[in-house]
Amino acid sequence: MARIPDAFIDDILARSDIVEIIGARVPLKRQGKEYSARCPFHDERSPSFTVSPTKQFYHCFGCGAHGTAISFLMNYDRLEFLDAVDELAKRLGVEVPRDTQQRNANPDTNDLYSAVEAAAKFFRKQLDASPKAQAYLDGRDVSAAIREQFAIGYAPDGFNALRDALGTDPRRMSLLERAGLFSKNERGHVYDKFRDRVMFPIFDRRGRVIAFGGRVLDKDDGPKYLNSPETSLFHKGRELYGLWQVRQAHNKIERLIVVEGYMDVVALFQHGVDTAVATLGTATTPDHAELLFRNAPDVYFCFDGDRAGRGAAWKAVESVLPRMKDGRQAFFLFLPEGEDPDSLVRTEGRDGFDARLRDATPLSQFFFDSLGTDVNLSTLEGKGRLAERAKPFLAQIPDGAFGDLMQQRLTELTGVGARTSAPDTHVPAQRARTAPASSAPKRSLVRAAIELLLHRPSLALSLQQPYRFTTLRQAGVELLAEIVALIVSRPDITTGALIEHFADREESKALQKLAANTFIGDEQGLERSFLATMYQLELQAVEQRNAELAGKLRELGPSGLDEYERAEIGQLLGDARSLRALINTHTAPL
């Protein structure tokens, strides 16, 4: 898949008004140069969500949500990246680069979507003409409104109903076959894949029909459920039935309930539980887990209480654990024997089902209970076994409070991790005390430079190459050099885009915090502060090199230096004088 050029992304972010975009969805209140609100991504009583028009960046001091106008649209409107970019481009009256659009789409993809949509309309029309299918839905208490909401249809009995209605020419036949709507026998004869089934269209995240699930009306007619095969539009491990309907019903989704069947989703919606989705005949995949948590902070998995159900629950655990960032929660509801969500919600109603969800098992409890099923924790051997089983899974949890608490729980159960390392008696106490103090000022200069660049990236364009500070042996210098190089290569980059570049890096959280700080002063003052900081780092680099040469001179004598190094010493002394003068100029009052 082609990438949208970084320059185009930077341009539309620089030209977009993030305050206007967020303000249209969240009530913002001006506070000085920035705007604040209660965070739309977590519950809070006092506002900790800030939007900066100068940085084109938002940040929540409560939950840590942050980013650009693009990431806001992705998280709030639940758009895919390309759709969010397209939304901003349309607002600005520009087009996403044509070659990118062409390379991101198959030439006849739109025709394929149209063919699947035509099949969905055909099935909906056939439902109106089938008393048998209508009687089935009536018997399951599926109202007309829910049938319309889910676009439920009916595939007529017989082998050629869909083909005769829509396969009017070879190209249309080819599109319907590629969409998985036809089957072919050994003799090459093509016939309708779905026959005499209630049809459940599967929508993608943009509300387009991409596949179908069909349920038999007569138990003896093959498998109970039949799903579309994998196609260029449909990958079952990446889609969730009902997610489009949930999104349409809620601006903010508090929780998602994962069930196993189409009718479970429909029945839950029918009884007011309108945040249910279903996997499509497959175990919960990592893509499912990411999609679930991208839409809601709390996810409830509903499975049968038998061995197969608990096996499916463990598969979900394996997909969910690496995505358990702080603020996310997962629960497991195991159903009584012979019951499914459909039958439970019919019997107990919405309140009864909600009560069961409140009593659901937290992921942490299910995790340790499952790993400890055959473990005797009263013995050291048993504790060791549990610890060894748990360690590889706990290592997958993202850094944060949840990961720490899971490790703490393992320690409570097994004692593993309770010991702390003894102090190193070979390290002189005086050295241990003085080392941090001597290095702190150097780290603070690098930190100050990064913070100023995050506040105003264009400051990096005022630096002259080559950059001498890159030779410094200090913590953070490599990151500072990387940030400067990134800004020089993308001169229009905004604070938000800069942060997004490091989103998957361990430095991300620290950069978010620095970017969220507020500076007091005018633009000229910021530039003077930045240049003064960088001149000090340049001076430190000069002094570092001078110290290296001086050490070499002491060790080897004058003959130990070549003519270039002897000339360099003189040059370094002159550079040091010039840098001190520049530092004095830029730190003096205006």
PDB file of C-alpha atoms in Angstrom, residues 49 90 182 246 248 258 263 271 281 312 323 333 383 404 415 444 483 550-551 555:
ATOM      1  CA  PHE A  49      -7.935  18.292  28.065  1.00  0.00           C
ATOM      2  CA  LYS A  90     -11.839  18.002   1.727  1.00  0.00           C
ATOM      3  CA  PHE A 182     -21.140 -17.731  -6.015  1.00  0.00           C
ATOM      4  CA  VAL A 246     -22.759   0.525  17.406  1.00  0.00           C
ATOM      5  CA  GLN A 248     -24.044   4.920  14.518  1.00  0.00           C
ATOM      6  CA  VAL A 258     -18.187  -9.427  22.135  1.00  0.00           C
ATOM      7  CA  MET A 263     -28.480 -13.293  16.131  1.00  0.00           C
ATOM      8  CA  HIS A 271     -33.528  -5.470  24.000  1.00  0.00           C
ATOM      9  CA  GLY A 281     -16.654 -17.451  12.891  1.00  0.00           C
ATOM     10  CA  ALA A 312     -11.888 -19.256  23.195  1.00  0.00           C
ATOM     11  CA  ARG A 323      -2.837  -4.096  23.965  1.00  0.00           C
ATOM     12  CA  LEU A 333     -18.729 -13.369  31.084  1.00  0.00           C
ATOM     13  CA  LYS A 383       4.831 -21.360  42.623  1.00  0.00           C
ATOM     14  CA  ASP A 404       3.147  -3.244  37.216  1.00  0.00           C
ATOM     15  CA  GLY A 415       6.912 -14.603  45.897  1.00  0.00           C
ATOM     16  CA  SER A 444      18.825  19.726  31.378  1.00  0.00           C
ATOM     17  CA  ILE A 483      14.339  15.692  15.982  1.00  0.00           C
ATOM     18  CA  ALA A 550      44.659  17.945  25.807  1.00  0.00           C
ATOM     19  CA  GLY A 551      44.607  14.454  27.313  1.00  0.00           C
ATOM     20  CA  GLU A 555      49.997  11.383  27.497  1.00  0.00           C
TER      21      GLU A 555
END
